[in-house]
Amino acid sequence: MDAERRTEHDDKGRWIDPAGGISGGEFAWSQGPPAAEAAIRVENLTAAYGDNVILRDVSFEVTRGEVVVIAGGSGCGKSTLLKHMIGLHPLAGGRVEINGVDIAAAGDRELSLTRQGFGVLFQSGALFGSLTLLENITLPLNDFTSLSPRAANLVARAKLAMVGLAGYENHLPSELSGGMQKRAGLARAMALDPAILFFDEPSAGLDPITAAELDRLIIRINQAMGTTMVIVTHELASIYNIAHRVVMLDKSVLGIIAQGPPKELRDTSSDPRVADFFHRRPSQKQA
Amino acid sequence: MAITGSSKFKMESSPGQSPEELVLSVSGRLDRDGLEPALAQMRQAFGQSKPRKLVIELGHLESLDSAGALALTLMQQEAQALGASTELINLASSAADLKSLLDPAELAKEPLIPEARKQGFVSEVGRAFLDMMGDFKQMIAFLGDFFLASVRAARTPRLVRWKDVALYMERVGVDGLPIVGLISFLLGLIIAFMSSLQLASFGANIFVASLVAVAMVRELGPIMTAVLIAGRSGSSFAAEIGTMKVNEEVDALVVMGYDPAAFLALPKVLASLIVIPLLTLYADLLAIVGGLLVGVLGLDLTVYAYVQQTAKSLSVFDVTSGLVKSLCFAAIIAGVGCQRGFTVRGGAQAVGAATTSAVVTAMFFIIVTDSIFAIVLHYMDW
């Protein structure tokens, strides 16, 4: 994709696609069999903060429409991996390709367009506190699409309705519970109908019922829209509910120790670290 | 009848099996860009035939995104509102899944709180007055808490977090040395230079030293130092405590049995009370050095004569009154900074507002206090 050639600035200095689309495509139902190509390709990713190497030579792929959970114990580098995948932190080595774009090598505008092609639900929701929920969602719609303000409002209200927050348009994030903030964060992440959604600990801090509702919402969105999803979590119940595949990290190797469908890993893995994780057993060292 | 939609989708209307039925055949890609055109075309076709039943035929639909699904749902809702029944036919099952994410009942919900509207002048004034009163109440409550914390600390000094006091002395004092020094030096230089332009014509160059010394030591030294520290440290106190409020760290202190005023505010205020007078003396000195530079290099004064004149112009009372002022300013800067931090509710925006308010309020009180000092000293004939 030659984004350099097919993009230009808008009047506010943002990178826009003259064709009106979002780089990397947006999610939608369309006729024909689903594509099996990789939406995300991580090759030999090394992540470090200064001299402290967190992950070394991590490689895996996520195919279109797949729900991949990045799991592992605390401190194994799950969130670090996610933040490096979405280009928030520079890579110490390797490459990450999202929708065919190498995010480390991409220029500013190509990176900006690529980022418009995916959405991220941060751990705390990361809603803008000074804006209402509706304004949080219409922000990218007004800035990155050609929708009229009225149509942007309609779409934003629909997104809120999708996550069960119809009626909360004019609330400020501080007026909502943690679970509602996460759902609103998901509505904002979906504002541009991205083909890929990243989630950082979506169920953290939620009660089991709210967590189960969020899991169900994630499954419905994936099934209805074919959205590719990468989810960082260590909640076992969520993993069994939503994951097509689990990529399991461990800090002892600074990388992946196993990957596969969750139930298969639980039942067949001979690696004690994997078995301990899936059976909620204290590790041998701690025991 | 064919109605050409946007370049991506096409909508054709035709009569249905009965005369009261309208069939809209949608083909192509119905997406975000087609949302408004699709609704407009549906309204146009509906207005022409006024059917009792709307059938939307989707057999030739190639793709549908969430906005396209929203268009279909809104078309159904509008038709139903006009008294017509609706039916979607030949919608692929996966597209139906996408459309099922939009529950018409949810979409029809009204906002629980109305959109904020601009209030009238009287309401705005009333609200501003109430805010001011609330602010005043919080300030008094903080002063009470702080007073009690100070009494407890005076009785039992080991309760004071002296390590924190040292840390804030470094942050407010040592880290503030470069900027306070530079500004004061330049201020002394400017006063000397500007006054020399006038005094030179009377052959009174030597009084440049007096002017710089008296102006800086009695007035400008304390006030400039206070303004700089309010901007540097008062704002940082507000931001620090405000962020701790947002992160529930202050609540954690309370439930652990600590007094937040003693734990967070007292070390900051004590550190400020110690270092701001010292910074003021340092500022006075640097300003005199700035004036000296102009006197020696530009006015042919000797270093000895300049220093002699400076010493002659100043009394112990001048220095003491400047230091007393700076003590008051220190209490204002640190107290206001901490108090504003404790008022933070909400998120990042509230922290920003508290920070701004800490600086503005501190400066206001500094000027008011300085005016009071000026009047009192005048009437006491000092």
XYZ file of C-alpha atoms in Angstrom:
669
model
C 0.000 0.000 0.000
C 1.456 3.315 -0.975
C 0.042 5.516 1.740
C 2.543 8.270 1.012
C 1.010 8.703 -2.406
C -2.637 8.377 -1.555
C -2.850 10.563 1.530
C -2.965 14.270 2.182
C -3.416 16.794 4.973
C -6.761 18.170 5.995
C -7.252 21.787 7.092
C -6.336 20.919 10.705
C -3.071 19.261 9.713
C -4.270 15.688 10.263
C -3.495 12.947 7.808
C -6.533 11.921 5.834
C -7.243 9.485 3.083
C -8.780 11.307 0.082
C -10.761 8.185 -0.742
C -12.533 8.638 2.573
C -11.503 5.259 3.894
C -9.382 4.279 6.799
C -5.990 2.767 6.202
C -6.052 -0.995 6.329
C -9.776 -1.177 5.771
C -12.635 -0.979 8.198
C -14.645 -3.841 9.527
C -17.820 -4.698 7.727
C -19.771 -7.679 6.660
C -19.100 -8.364 3.015
C -19.932 -11.153 0.618
C -17.416 -13.904 -0.027
C -15.330 -16.120 2.242
C -13.332 -14.414 4.990
C -9.706 -13.716 4.131
C -7.212 -15.934 5.945
C -4.230 -13.617 5.682
C -2.479 -12.189 8.703
C -3.887 -8.940 10.020
C -0.992 -8.615 12.471
C 2.467 -10.055 12.119
C 4.972 -9.847 14.969
C 8.488 -10.937 14.035
C 11.341 -11.301 16.539
C 10.004 -8.452 18.645
C 12.377 -7.363 21.394
C 11.100 -4.888 23.967
C 13.271 -3.160 26.531
C 13.145 -0.215 28.868
C 16.735 1.015 28.864
C 18.947 -1.989 29.591
C 16.055 -3.935 31.069
C 14.915 -6.393 28.410
C 11.279 -7.398 28.943
C 10.682 -9.519 25.833
C 13.137 -11.115 23.423
C 12.493 -12.440 19.904
C 8.727 -12.797 20.206
C 7.041 -13.912 16.969
C 3.431 -14.742 16.174
C 0.652 -13.872 13.733
C -2.999 -12.995 14.122
C -5.229 -13.839 11.174
C -8.229 -11.726 10.183
C -11.262 -12.307 12.380
C -9.257 -14.186 14.996
C -9.460 -13.463 18.736
C -6.031 -13.912 20.268
C -5.492 -13.593 23.973
C -2.050 -12.694 25.285
C -1.878 -14.353 28.672
C 0.663 -15.013 31.384
C 1.503 -14.204 34.951
C 2.018 -10.718 36.325
C 5.158 -9.025 35.058
C 5.637 -11.316 32.060
C 5.329 -8.429 29.591
C 1.749 -8.742 28.309
C 0.922 -5.038 28.394
C 4.438 -4.205 27.227
C 3.909 -6.427 24.193
C 0.567 -4.755 23.445
C 2.029 -1.258 23.742
C 4.882 -2.168 21.425
C 2.449 -3.741 18.944
C 0.392 -0.567 18.689
C 3.476 1.597 18.320
C 3.309 3.410 21.651
C 6.852 2.337 22.513
C 9.756 2.000 20.077
C 10.894 -1.558 19.395
C 14.325 -2.590 20.628
C 14.376 -5.135 17.811
C 12.242 -7.008 15.288
C 9.165 -5.727 13.481
C 5.406 -5.439 13.843
C 3.179 -5.368 10.782
C -0.422 -4.232 11.090
C -2.590 -4.453 7.989
C 0.601 -4.852 5.992
C 2.281 -1.742 7.389
C 5.554 -2.055 9.296
C 4.765 0.312 12.148
C 8.389 0.852 13.149
C 9.367 1.883 9.620
C 6.198 3.827 8.806
C 6.369 7.574 8.443
C 4.185 9.846 10.555
C 1.235 9.954 8.185
C 1.335 6.279 7.326
C 1.447 5.482 11.029
C -1.439 7.875 11.683
C -3.532 6.211 8.971
C -2.628 2.755 10.243
C -3.670 3.782 13.736
C -7.034 4.955 12.398
C -7.445 1.369 11.177
C -7.356 -0.084 14.673
C -8.967 0.725 17.998
C -7.600 0.280 21.492
C -9.479 -0.210 24.749
C -7.091 0.842 27.491
C -7.170 -0.666 30.952
C -8.911 2.320 32.548
C -11.043 3.195 29.522
C -8.899 6.313 28.954
C -11.921 8.460 28.155
C -11.316 12.191 27.939
C -12.602 13.481 31.259
C -13.633 16.912 30.021
C -15.845 15.509 27.236
C -19.209 13.777 27.473
C -19.479 10.202 26.231
C -21.057 11.395 22.994
C -18.259 13.913 22.452
C -15.648 11.249 23.196
C -17.041 9.122 20.377
C -17.841 11.862 17.868
C -14.305 13.236 18.223
C -12.685 10.760 15.789
C -15.824 10.645 13.626
C -15.726 14.407 13.105
C -11.986 14.504 12.592
C -11.311 11.458 10.450
C -14.485 10.919 8.406
C -16.590 12.978 6.048
C -19.737 12.470 8.133
C -21.848 15.524 8.882
C -22.087 16.430 12.599
C -25.663 15.110 12.650
C -24.674 11.780 11.102
C -21.640 11.568 13.419
C -24.012 11.996 16.368
C -26.271 9.252 15.030
C -23.342 6.863 14.615
C -21.961 7.740 18.059
C -25.354 7.116 19.672
C -25.536 3.777 17.864
C -22.101 2.811 19.214
C -23.229 3.677 22.739
C -26.388 1.628 22.209
C -24.248 -1.292 20.993
C -22.362 -1.364 24.290
C -25.540 -0.904 26.337
C -25.006 2.749 27.213
C -27.934 4.303 25.361
C -29.147 7.276 27.381
C -25.689 8.111 28.772
C -24.713 10.397 25.881
C -24.423 13.529 28.001
C -22.714 11.946 31.001
C -19.118 12.738 31.832
C -16.802 9.742 32.319
C -16.427 10.601 36.007
C -20.184 10.054 36.422
C -19.914 6.406 35.350
C -18.856 3.209 37.102
C -15.652 1.420 36.095
C -17.511 -1.140 33.997
C -19.483 1.551 32.186
C -16.298 3.491 31.517
C -14.804 0.394 29.916
C -17.857 -0.112 27.744
C -17.750 3.554 26.736
C -14.047 3.109 25.983
C -14.974 0.181 23.744
C -17.608 2.299 21.969
C -14.948 4.939 21.297
C -12.460 2.308 20.147
C -15.109 1.102 17.656
C -16.031 4.605 16.491
C -14.242 4.319 13.159
C -15.249 0.684 12.628
C -11.653 -0.502 12.844
C -10.740 -3.895 11.452
C -8.625 -4.627 14.512
C -9.333 -4.041 18.196
C -6.748 -4.246 20.966
C -7.843 -4.672 24.572
C -5.641 -4.163 27.615
C -7.061 -6.105 30.569
C -10.736 -5.520 29.675
C -12.074 -7.428 32.705
C -9.634 -6.089 35.278
C -11.430 -4.634 38.267
C -14.891 -5.661 37.104
C -17.373 -7.796 38.988
C -18.009 -11.255 37.465
C -21.355 -10.258 35.950
C -20.037 -7.088 34.312
C -16.939 -8.984 33.149
C -19.157 -11.695 31.629
C -21.291 -9.036 29.902
C -18.168 -7.450 28.452
C -16.958 -10.868 27.270
C -20.312 -11.456 25.582
C -20.108 -8.070 23.901
C -16.615 -8.847 22.619
C -17.810 -12.176 21.216
C -20.847 -10.573 19.537
C -18.720 -7.867 17.926
C -16.215 -10.421 16.698
C -18.908 -12.687 15.280
C -21.007 -9.942 13.721
C -18.254 -7.804 12.322
C -15.376 -10.205 11.892
C -13.142 -7.854 13.873
C -9.654 -9.127 14.595
C -8.996 -8.884 18.314
C -5.891 -8.976 20.465
C -6.728 -9.113 24.155
C -4.334 -8.921 27.064
C -5.792 -10.626 30.092
C -5.063 -13.163 32.782
C -8.690 -13.768 33.685
C -9.172 -17.471 33.064
C -12.939 -17.262 32.706
C -12.579 -14.599 30.019
C -9.879 -16.558 28.238
C -12.100 -19.638 27.932
C -15.033 -17.485 26.822
C -13.481 -15.344 24.161
C -10.161 -16.715 22.927
C -9.738 -18.581 19.687
C -6.067 -18.866 20.523
C -3.885 -18.030 23.497
C -0.327 -16.757 23.207
C 1.231 -17.444 26.566
C 4.183 -15.442 27.827
C 6.504 -16.201 30.700
C 9.138 -14.000 32.237
C 11.565 -16.903 32.701
C 12.151 -17.003 28.940
C 11.239 -13.367 28.192
C 8.836 -14.593 25.545
C 6.286 -17.158 24.387
C 6.154 -20.528 26.082
C 3.013 -21.884 24.402
C 0.238 -20.994 22.021
C -2.977 -22.676 20.970
C -6.680 -22.912 21.795
C -7.176 -22.404 25.551
C -8.816 -25.719 26.340
C -6.190 -27.600 24.352
C -3.415 -25.851 26.280
C -5.142 -26.624 29.553
C -5.681 -30.293 28.774
C -2.614 -31.268 26.780
C 0.279 -28.969 27.584
C 3.171 -30.747 29.234
C 4.806 -27.475 30.242
C 4.300 -27.117 34.031
C 4.150 -23.320 33.738
C 1.224 -23.583 31.319
C -0.516 -26.238 33.425
C -0.033 -24.167 36.595
C -1.561 -21.131 34.897
C -4.610 -22.917 33.518
C -5.252 -24.883 36.703
C -4.637 -21.857 38.955
C -1.901 -23.674 40.861
C 0.909 -21.895 42.682
C 4.112 -22.424 40.733
C 6.537 -25.051 42.007
C 8.952 -22.330 43.127
C 6.337 -20.513 45.166
C 4.898 -23.725 46.532
C -38.018 3.761 -10.189
C -34.262 3.840 -9.715
C -32.758 6.275 -7.255
C -29.010 6.606 -7.588
C -27.354 6.620 -4.204
C -23.776 7.493 -3.370
C -21.171 5.947 -5.600
C -21.086 2.875 -3.358
C -24.716 1.871 -3.066
C -27.852 2.003 -5.166
C -31.468 2.076 -4.038
C -34.362 1.239 -6.340
C -37.991 1.582 -5.400
C -40.787 -0.423 -6.977
C -44.401 -1.254 -6.119
C -44.863 -4.451 -4.147
C -47.347 -7.270 -4.459
C -50.156 -5.079 -3.159
C -50.766 -1.406 -4.061
C -50.009 -0.352 -0.495
C -46.570 -1.980 -0.489
C -43.280 -0.287 -1.376
C -40.162 -2.296 -2.152
C -36.758 -0.655 -1.777
C -33.954 -2.725 -3.290
C -30.573 -1.805 -1.893
C -27.443 -3.029 -3.672
C -23.719 -2.363 -3.496
C -21.864 -1.184 -0.396
C -23.984 0.441 2.270
C -21.553 2.097 4.653
C -20.874 5.243 6.664
C -20.989 7.510 3.634
C -24.366 6.066 2.659
C -26.045 6.691 6.005
C -27.615 10.070 5.293
C -28.220 9.562 1.519
C -29.973 6.239 2.205
C -32.274 7.841 4.764
C -32.982 10.788 2.449
C -33.812 8.491 -0.471
C -36.037 6.316 1.652
C -37.939 9.439 2.840
C -38.304 10.621 -0.765
C -39.660 7.283 -1.980
C -41.889 6.995 1.049
C -43.273 10.510 0.567
C -44.217 9.779 -3.037
C -46.144 6.540 -2.488
C -47.191 6.667 1.212
C -47.216 2.850 1.552
C -48.656 0.803 4.423
C -45.777 -1.646 4.187
C -42.101 -1.119 3.455
C -40.070 -4.048 2.165
C -36.312 -3.570 2.002
C -34.756 -6.076 -0.360
C -31.084 -6.729 0.338
C -30.237 -9.673 -1.911
C -27.708 -7.643 -3.901
C -26.080 -5.982 -0.941
C -22.323 -6.474 -1.202
C -21.199 -5.107 2.117
C -22.568 -3.486 5.206
C -20.788 -1.723 8.064
C -22.191 -0.630 11.402
C -23.324 2.731 9.994
C -25.019 0.910 7.107
C -26.756 -1.357 9.617
C -27.777 1.783 11.482
C -29.233 3.199 8.238
C -31.390 0.082 7.793
C -32.557 0.233 11.420
C -33.388 3.935 11.193
C -35.261 3.374 7.896
C -37.392 0.769 9.655
C -37.946 3.051 12.667
C -38.979 6.002 10.491
C -41.366 3.863 8.419
C -42.929 2.458 11.584
C -43.303 5.967 12.988
C -45.265 6.831 9.832
C -47.569 3.879 10.430
C -46.086 1.392 7.987
C -44.966 -2.117 8.798
C -41.465 -3.110 7.650
C -39.752 -6.227 6.447
C -36.145 -6.912 5.500
C -35.709 -9.690 2.991
C -32.715 -11.610 1.656
C -30.357 -10.179 4.253
C -27.336 -12.489 4.583
C -27.173 -14.096 8.012
C -23.825 -12.555 8.970
C -25.110 -9.126 7.939
C -28.181 -9.816 10.058
C -25.826 -10.555 12.976
C -24.253 -7.158 12.477
C -27.636 -5.475 12.366
C -28.730 -7.351 15.475
C -26.067 -5.483 17.460
C -28.317 -2.440 17.132
C -31.330 -2.854 19.340
C -34.058 -0.441 18.112
C -35.360 -0.061 21.674
C -31.891 1.001 22.857
C -31.539 3.434 19.964
C -34.843 5.076 20.840
C -33.775 5.853 24.425
C -33.656 9.516 25.361
C -30.561 10.897 27.120
C -30.863 10.458 30.891
C -29.550 13.967 31.450
C -30.297 16.732 28.955
C -27.562 18.347 26.952
C -25.905 21.140 28.936
C -27.445 24.446 27.974
C -26.009 27.894 28.523
C -27.557 29.413 31.616
C -28.865 32.953 31.924
C -26.802 35.819 33.341
C -28.497 35.724 36.751
C -28.004 31.951 37.055
C -24.357 32.315 36.028
C -23.798 35.014 38.659
C -25.585 32.919 41.280
C -23.560 29.848 40.412
C -20.316 31.839 40.497
C -21.248 33.227 43.940
C -22.065 29.751 45.260
C -18.790 28.424 43.855
C -16.954 31.261 45.577
C -18.655 30.533 48.886
C -17.895 26.821 48.541
C -14.303 27.713 47.800
C -14.128 29.945 50.861
C -15.610 27.210 53.048
C -13.066 24.691 51.798
C -10.273 27.155 52.468
C -11.434 27.719 56.046
C -11.775 23.962 56.592
C -8.248 23.433 55.272
C -6.894 26.190 57.498
C -8.540 24.503 60.491
C -7.094 21.105 59.589
C -3.700 22.616 58.993
C -3.757 24.535 62.258
C -4.588 21.369 64.208
C -1.867 19.454 62.355
C 0.626 22.226 63.193
C -0.315 22.185 66.885
C 0.118 18.418 67.003
C 3.447 18.719 65.194
C 4.622 21.439 67.615
C 3.776 19.209 70.567
C 5.351 16.120 69.033
C 7.957 17.149 66.446
C 8.766 13.548 65.600
C 5.338 13.358 63.938
C 6.625 15.688 61.225
C 7.980 13.907 58.162
C 11.356 15.603 58.262
C 12.646 13.554 55.316
C 9.889 15.063 53.191
C 10.683 18.519 54.558
C 14.281 18.080 53.357
C 13.079 16.819 49.984
C 10.801 19.813 49.439
C 13.504 22.193 50.669
C 15.621 20.843 47.852
C 12.815 21.064 45.293
C 11.647 24.560 46.243
C 14.978 26.038 47.285
C 17.967 24.405 45.620
C 16.165 23.665 42.348
C 14.819 27.228 42.304
C 18.239 28.868 42.689
C 19.069 29.215 38.969
C 15.818 30.865 37.867
C 15.484 33.094 40.951
C 19.137 34.114 40.643
C 18.921 34.899 36.930
C 15.693 36.903 37.167
C 16.904 38.883 40.198
C 20.273 39.619 38.649
C 18.581 40.908 35.489
C 16.069 42.887 37.539
C 18.865 44.626 39.462
C 20.618 45.308 36.204
C 17.493 46.794 34.610
C 16.622 48.990 37.636
C 20.184 50.288 37.769
C 20.306 50.969 34.074
C 16.909 52.701 33.883
C 17.498 54.824 36.983
C 20.986 55.810 35.806
C 19.440 57.422 32.718
C 17.696 59.934 34.985
C 20.157 60.211 37.869
C 23.189 60.757 35.605
C 21.774 64.082 34.419
C 21.864 65.339 38.039
C 25.294 63.879 38.693
C 23.703 61.555 41.222
C 25.045 58.262 39.874
C 25.925 57.019 43.321
C 22.236 56.898 44.262
C 21.699 54.122 41.738
C 23.131 51.808 44.404
C 20.607 53.086 46.972
C 17.716 52.740 44.584
C 18.544 49.162 43.631
C 19.186 48.120 47.227
C 16.071 49.684 48.779
C 13.719 48.685 45.954
C 14.912 45.097 45.918
C 15.306 44.448 49.626
C 12.088 46.127 50.764
C 9.774 45.352 47.879
C 10.831 43.622 44.690
C 13.052 40.883 46.135
C 10.323 39.266 48.254
C 7.600 39.784 45.685
C 9.533 38.557 42.646
C 10.795 35.510 44.528
C 7.271 34.758 45.685
C 5.826 35.081 42.177
C 8.483 32.783 40.744
C 8.039 30.183 43.483
C 4.240 30.347 43.164
C 4.608 29.479 39.482
C 7.265 26.832 40.055
C 6.380 25.133 43.320
C 2.849 26.226 44.288
C 1.540 24.749 41.042
C 3.526 21.567 41.541
C 2.137 21.118 45.079
C -1.413 21.447 43.714
C -0.742 19.027 40.859
C 0.930 16.486 43.129
C -1.825 16.420 45.747
C -4.531 16.664 43.057
C -3.167 13.611 41.243
C -2.989 11.760 44.547
C -6.661 12.636 45.102
C -7.597 11.318 41.663
C -5.652 8.097 42.293
C -7.333 7.655 45.687
C -3.959 7.906 47.433
C -5.355 10.576 49.763
C -8.272 8.253 50.632
C -5.728 5.531 51.348
C -3.934 7.854 53.772
C -7.205 8.590 55.564
C -8.167 4.948 55.995
C -4.646 4.126 57.184
C -5.201 6.607 59.992
C -3.064 9.480 58.707
C -4.104 13.092 58.648
C -3.621 14.191 54.998
C -2.964 17.783 56.057
C -0.140 16.658 58.356
C 1.186 14.040 55.973
C 1.088 16.018 52.733
C 0.727 19.726 53.457
C 2.820 20.278 56.595
C 6.182 19.203 55.097
C 5.589 21.396 52.055
C 4.637 24.438 54.119
C 7.534 23.968 56.560
C 10.030 23.543 53.716
C 8.683 26.675 52.010
C 8.851 28.679 55.252
C 12.507 27.740 55.607
C 13.745 28.202 52.056
C 11.699 31.068 50.599
C 13.184 33.717 52.975
C 16.625 32.339 52.132
C 15.813 32.528 48.430
C 14.677 36.121 48.991
C 18.032 37.058 50.550
C 19.756 35.352 47.640
C 17.558 37.298 45.189
C 18.388 40.599 46.958
C 22.083 39.824 46.744
C 22.007 38.893 43.063
C 20.020 42.047 42.220
C 22.615 44.174 44.020
C 25.331 42.397 42.016
C 23.379 43.224 38.829
C 23.187 46.887 39.859
C 26.868 46.852 40.786
C 27.749 45.635 37.312
C 25.939 48.593 35.719
C 27.409 51.012 38.296
C 30.992 49.862 37.777
C 30.916 49.327 34.023
C 28.508 52.081 32.969
C 28.625 54.805 35.617
C 32.331 54.872 36.572
C 31.608 53.965 40.180
C 34.094 51.879 42.118
C 33.077 48.590 43.686
C 33.925 49.996 47.110
C 31.807 53.136 46.626
C 28.857 51.122 45.351
C 28.985 48.653 48.244
C 29.417 51.472 50.761
C 26.400 53.330 49.377
C 24.337 50.133 49.390
C 25.200 49.462 53.034
C 24.425 53.052 53.966
C 21.010 52.897 52.281
C 19.838 49.761 54.014
C 18.812 49.313 57.599
C 18.357 46.094 59.514
C 14.660 46.837 59.495
C 14.579 46.877 55.675
C 16.060 43.410 55.537
C 13.870 42.138 58.362
C 10.650 43.502 56.887
C 11.531 41.885 53.546
C 12.115 38.580 55.305
C 8.870 38.807 57.276
C 7.009 39.477 54.044
C 8.683 36.513 52.398
C 7.655 34.308 55.332
C 4.028 35.348 54.792
C 4.355 34.759 51.052
C 5.851 31.313 51.696
C 2.882 30.349 53.866
C 0.491 31.626 51.181
C 2.199 29.829 48.290
C 2.496 26.459 49.997
C -0.850 26.695 51.788
C -2.814 27.684 48.701
C -1.007 25.100 46.540
C -1.857 22.284 48.964
C -5.419 23.487 49.557
C -6.137 23.634 45.820
C -4.745 20.132 45.430
C -7.138 18.809 48.077
C -10.145 20.303 46.216
C -9.568 18.177 43.094
C -12.525 15.993 42.115
C -12.690 14.020 38.889
C -9.791 13.624 36.525
C -6.988 15.269 34.632
C -8.999 18.381 33.844
C -9.644 19.059 37.541
C -5.920 18.703 38.272
C -5.162 21.287 35.585
C -7.804 23.651 36.958
C -6.450 23.263 40.515
C -2.927 23.992 39.307
C -3.983 27.173 37.536
C -6.099 28.215 40.483
C -3.185 27.631 42.897
C -0.974 30.047 40.978
C -3.641 32.713 40.402
C -4.940 32.608 43.989
C -1.440 32.665 45.470
C -0.509 35.697 43.362
C -3.693 37.477 44.358
C -3.024 36.912 48.066
C 0.643 37.869 47.649
C -0.332 41.231 46.167
C -3.025 41.791 48.813
C -0.573 40.925 51.614
C 2.080 43.176 50.124
C -0.417 46.053 49.960
C -1.306 45.524 53.607
C 2.396 45.593 54.520
C 2.869 48.799 52.520
C -0.017 50.570 54.279
C 0.936 49.370 57.763
C 4.597 50.301 57.322
C 3.604 53.683 55.957
C 1.376 54.547 58.911
C 3.941 53.249 61.375
C 6.342 55.662 59.726
C 8.899 53.012 58.833
